[in-house]
Amino acid sequence: MKKYFPVILILSLIKLAIHLVGNQNYGFHRDELLHLSVSEHLAWGYFEFPPFIALVGKVAHFIFGYSLSGVRLFSTFAGIGILVICCLIAKELGGKKNAVLLAGISVLAFLPYYRNHLLFQPVAFDQLFWTLGFYFLIKYFNTKAIRYLVFLGITFGVGLMNKYTILVWGLGVFIGLLFYDNGKIFRNKWLYISGIISFLIFTPNILWQIIHDFPLLLHLKKLKESQLDENGTFDFVIEQLKHPFTFSISLIGLIAYFFDANLKKYKVFGVAVLVIFATMWAMESKGYYFFAIYPILFAAGAVKIENVFQNKPKWNYVVAAVLFLPTLPFLPYAIPILPINDYVSYSDAKALKGGRVELTSDYADMFGWEEQVKLVDSLYQSLPLIDKENCMIWAENYGEAGAIQILGKKYHLPNPVSSHGSFWSWGTGETDGAICISIGNEKDAVERVFEDVKLVRIIKHKYAIDEENNIPVYICRKPKINLKKKWLSLEKYIFE
């Protein structure tokens, strides 16, 4: 292992260096604000996802506060972990130094991973748990040590507490194991003990879902209506073809699992990949859900290429260069390594009316939050003390609410009230809402709740996403309804 360490270390440092530059730029993404907000309300589950991300958010806040680069470092470390494990898988598959190099380079060259390992989201950890699960399975195949089945069970259980999509991984692995040693592993009691361990780890979230009438089902329904139904029949497939060089490595790896003399004993992974792909395609999943599968394919592809060039080892470096060098011009699109003005010039971003600039949705979702919070703070601080004590800050969606919750800390703003997603479960706050600062809610909505409504400003931002541009901010008084009494009835609208 020592002879591979320098290669893995150098590749890891390259990835870390790129992220240290990119992680600090622009601002928090709306999803990051949500994930940090739930960390202030630790529970065994949330309406949008399981509880793991909240726990990580709590640790991140304890160490770094709400530092942008500090919080994002956790996703980056998950990404570096994926790179390291991918290299270790290549070694376990029989690869030598060049295979380890190519496996790591493949992770470095896969552009979507930079976005995935930038944002503080469950995605990076989901990819890590998938990759780690495959690694423990290979270690079991190679050593027959039962501890790796136990580690597999722990990984799957914790993975379920992070993102439910790992269930598809479990289905693929289950079917794949039928093709390993004629399915004899199903006679091993430790496989079932491993399953019990997973179930016990996941049980608190199951109980939480039962107690809360399975909000997961409502979330999936709304997600399908708002996003997945918009996917074309072949969008999932097309998404996998957008990165031809790394896709070629993964395809070589997939074929090798079935036909290479040295790798076909691991065809369980090839079967698992095909099952996962078919399942996600049939479910009209987002294309990036499948990205978690690539490390197991990169590793096999790297081993196969090393074997092909065993008599001409220098060609491995040519393959590494062909994989990585073409990604360099596209890095600014994947991770914000350029200051925003430089990125706009570099990308030749489209100019819109009113001086606005059209960015990609991810980048656009990192702008405008600070300006929203500053305006709300200026209004809040202008209120008499008695009004501050009775003031409710009402946000229309989880992005605006998350901005008030997280960015508002430095202004000492009260926690927001919002009926969107998990924010609904935290109620209407401690005030009676006699006075309200409304952000993002349209006029007809606030007029249904308050008699005295005054528009303060329409917030515009040069780079913000359309949804967060032209945001109305109102000062509202004289409530028409008792929001606390009506709050429970709003649950069915939480994903509207």
PDB file of N, CA, C and O in Angstrom, residues 47 86 108 155 174 188 194 210 232 261 279 284 287 296 332 345-346 388 392 394 397 419 421 450 467 470:
ATOM      1  N   PHE A  47     -39.030  16.649   6.495  1.00  0.00           N
ATOM      2  CA  PHE A  47     -39.985  16.444   5.416  1.00  0.00           C
ATOM      3  C   PHE A  47     -39.299  16.183   4.078  1.00  0.00           C
ATOM      4  O   PHE A  47     -39.858  15.525   3.219  1.00  0.00           O
ATOM      5  N   CYS A  86     -11.979   4.960  -4.439  1.00  0.00           N
ATOM      6  CA  CYS A  86     -11.942   4.506  -5.830  1.00  0.00           C
ATOM      7  C   CYS A  86     -10.560   3.939  -6.162  1.00  0.00           C
ATOM      8  O   CYS A  86     -10.435   2.885  -6.803  1.00  0.00           O
ATOM      9  N   LEU A 108     -11.090  12.830 -10.609  1.00  0.00           N
ATOM     10  CA  LEU A 108     -10.726  14.233 -10.790  1.00  0.00           C
ATOM     11  C   LEU A 108     -11.298  14.816 -12.076  1.00  0.00           C
ATOM     12  O   LEU A 108     -11.637  15.994 -12.138  1.00  0.00           O
ATOM     13  N   THR A 155     -22.588   0.771   6.862  1.00  0.00           N
ATOM     14  CA  THR A 155     -22.553   1.770   5.780  1.00  0.00           C
ATOM     15  C   THR A 155     -23.921   1.950   5.154  1.00  0.00           C
ATOM     16  O   THR A 155     -24.370   3.080   4.922  1.00  0.00           O
ATOM     17  N   PHE A 174     -28.253  -6.506  -4.113  1.00  0.00           N
ATOM     18  CA  PHE A 174     -28.966  -7.744  -3.782  1.00  0.00           C
ATOM     19  C   PHE A 174     -29.078  -8.644  -5.003  1.00  0.00           C
ATOM     20  O   PHE A 174     -28.773  -9.846  -4.941  1.00  0.00           O
ATOM     21  N   ASN A 188     -24.993 -17.337   4.191  1.00  0.00           N
ATOM     22  CA  ASN A 188     -24.129 -16.821   5.244  1.00  0.00           C
ATOM     23  C   ASN A 188     -24.957 -15.986   6.211  1.00  0.00           C
ATOM     24  O   ASN A 188     -25.533 -14.957   5.844  1.00  0.00           O
ATOM     25  N   SER A 194     -25.897  -8.408   9.007  1.00  0.00           N
ATOM     26  CA  SER A 194     -25.581  -7.105   8.407  1.00  0.00           C
ATOM     27  C   SER A 194     -26.860  -6.343   8.078  1.00  0.00           C
ATOM     28  O   SER A 194     -26.965  -5.134   8.326  1.00  0.00           O
ATOM     29  N   ILE A 210     -43.512   7.263  10.385  1.00  0.00           N
ATOM     30  CA  ILE A 210     -44.824   6.748  10.812  1.00  0.00           C
ATOM     31  C   ILE A 210     -45.554   7.788  11.655  1.00  0.00           C
ATOM     32  O   ILE A 210     -46.744   8.079  11.446  1.00  0.00           O
ATOM     33  N   GLY A 232     -37.521  14.294 -20.088  1.00  0.00           N
ATOM     34  CA  GLY A 232     -37.834  13.536 -21.282  1.00  0.00           C
ATOM     35  C   GLY A 232     -37.488  12.066 -21.096  1.00  0.00           C
ATOM     36  O   GLY A 232     -36.757  11.697 -20.167  1.00  0.00           O
ATOM     37  N   ALA A 261     -11.015 -11.638 -18.219  1.00  0.00           N
ATOM     38  CA  ALA A 261     -10.687 -12.888 -17.530  1.00  0.00           C
ATOM     39  C   ALA A 261     -10.406 -12.673 -16.053  1.00  0.00           C
ATOM     40  O   ALA A 261     -10.730 -13.531 -15.211  1.00  0.00           O
ATOM     41  N   THR A 279     -33.407   0.707 -13.092  1.00  0.00           N
ATOM     42  CA  THR A 279     -34.379   1.136 -12.079  1.00  0.00           C
ATOM     43  C   THR A 279     -34.528   2.653 -12.065  1.00  0.00           C
ATOM     44  O   THR A 279     -35.643   3.182 -12.060  1.00  0.00           O
ATOM     45  N   GLU A 284     -37.667   7.560 -13.776  1.00  0.00           N
ATOM     46  CA  GLU A 284     -37.480   8.929 -14.277  1.00  0.00           C
ATOM     47  C   GLU A 284     -36.675   9.770 -13.301  1.00  0.00           C
ATOM     48  O   GLU A 284     -36.981  10.936 -13.050  1.00  0.00           O
ATOM     49  N   GLY A 287     -30.634  12.696 -13.548  1.00  0.00           N
ATOM     50  CA  GLY A 287     -29.430  12.057 -14.053  1.00  0.00           C
ATOM     51  C   GLY A 287     -28.320  11.965 -13.027  1.00  0.00           C
ATOM     52  O   GLY A 287     -27.583  10.973 -12.980  1.00  0.00           O
ATOM     53  N   ILE A 296     -17.064   2.760  -8.906  1.00  0.00           N
ATOM     54  CA  ILE A 296     -16.871   1.314  -9.068  1.00  0.00           C
ATOM     55  C   ILE A 296     -16.575   0.963 -10.521  1.00  0.00           C
ATOM     56  O   ILE A 296     -15.880  -0.028 -10.809  1.00  0.00           O
ATOM     57  N   PRO A 332     -14.360  26.274 -14.437  1.00  0.00           N
ATOM     58  CA  PRO A 332     -15.118  27.421 -13.908  1.00  0.00           C
ATOM     59  C   PRO A 332     -16.629  27.261 -14.012  1.00  0.00           C
ATOM     60  O   PRO A 332     -17.367  27.930 -13.279  1.00  0.00           O
ATOM     61  N   SER A 345     -17.360  37.158 -17.728  1.00  0.00           N
ATOM     62  CA  SER A 345     -16.585  37.404 -18.959  1.00  0.00           C
ATOM     63  C   SER A 345     -16.141  36.090 -19.587  1.00  0.00           C
ATOM     64  O   SER A 345     -16.227  35.903 -20.806  1.00  0.00           O
ATOM     65  N   TYR A 346     -15.664  35.172 -18.744  1.00  0.00           N
ATOM     66  CA  TYR A 346     -15.151  33.890 -19.237  1.00  0.00           C
ATOM     67  C   TYR A 346     -16.242  33.079 -19.922  1.00  0.00           C
ATOM     68  O   TYR A 346     -16.029  32.463 -20.970  1.00  0.00           O
ATOM     69  N   LYS A 388     -40.771  45.193  17.861  1.00  0.00           N
ATOM     70  CA  LYS A 388     -39.789  44.115  17.675  1.00  0.00           C
ATOM     71  C   LYS A 388     -40.191  42.875  18.464  1.00  0.00           C
ATOM     72  O   LYS A 388     -40.061  41.743  17.989  1.00  0.00           O
ATOM     73  N   MET A 392     -43.077  39.220  13.548  1.00  0.00           N
ATOM     74  CA  MET A 392     -42.860  37.918  12.908  1.00  0.00           C
ATOM     75  C   MET A 392     -42.260  38.169  11.527  1.00  0.00           C
ATOM     76  O   MET A 392     -42.724  39.047  10.795  1.00  0.00           O
ATOM     77  N   TRP A 394     -41.967  36.597   8.051  1.00  0.00           N
ATOM     78  CA  TRP A 394     -42.696  35.561   7.302  1.00  0.00           C
ATOM     79  C   TRP A 394     -42.056  35.415   5.923  1.00  0.00           C
ATOM     80  O   TRP A 394     -42.085  36.341   5.112  1.00  0.00           O
ATOM     81  N   ASN A 397     -40.579  30.986   0.874  1.00  0.00           N
ATOM     82  CA  ASN A 397     -40.043  29.652   0.567  1.00  0.00           C
ATOM     83  C   ASN A 397     -38.843  29.339   1.455  1.00  0.00           C
ATOM     84  O   ASN A 397     -38.347  30.181   2.204  1.00  0.00           O
ATOM     85  N   SER A 419     -44.275  28.333   5.886  1.00  0.00           N
ATOM     86  CA  SER A 419     -45.055  27.091   5.780  1.00  0.00           C
ATOM     87  C   SER A 419     -44.483  26.175   4.707  1.00  0.00           C
ATOM     88  O   SER A 419     -45.129  25.212   4.306  1.00  0.00           O
ATOM     89  N   GLY A 421     -42.061  23.342   3.408  1.00  0.00           N
ATOM     90  CA  GLY A 421     -41.226  22.217   3.810  1.00  0.00           C
ATOM     91  C   GLY A 421     -41.099  22.084   5.310  1.00  0.00           C
ATOM     92  O   GLY A 421     -42.040  22.316   6.071  1.00  0.00           O
ATOM     93  N   PHE A 450     -53.413  39.855   6.562  1.00  0.00           N
ATOM     94  CA  PHE A 450     -53.294  41.135   7.267  1.00  0.00           C
ATOM     95  C   PHE A 450     -54.168  42.201   6.601  1.00  0.00           C
ATOM     96  O   PHE A 450     -54.331  42.226   5.386  1.00  0.00           O
ATOM     97  N   GLU A 467     -36.504  33.231  -9.732  1.00  0.00           N
ATOM     98  CA  GLU A 467     -37.426  33.041  -8.612  1.00  0.00           C
ATOM     99  C   GLU A 467     -37.147  34.003  -7.469  1.00  0.00           C
ATOM    100  O   GLU A 467     -38.045  34.331  -6.686  1.00  0.00           O
ATOM    101  N   ASN A 470     -37.092  40.385  -8.186  1.00  0.00           N
ATOM    102  CA  ASN A 470     -38.364  41.097  -8.014  1.00  0.00           C
ATOM    103  C   ASN A 470     -39.136  40.547  -6.820  1.00  0.00           C
ATOM    104  O   ASN A 470     -40.336  40.255  -6.896  1.00  0.00           O
TER     105      ASN A 470
END
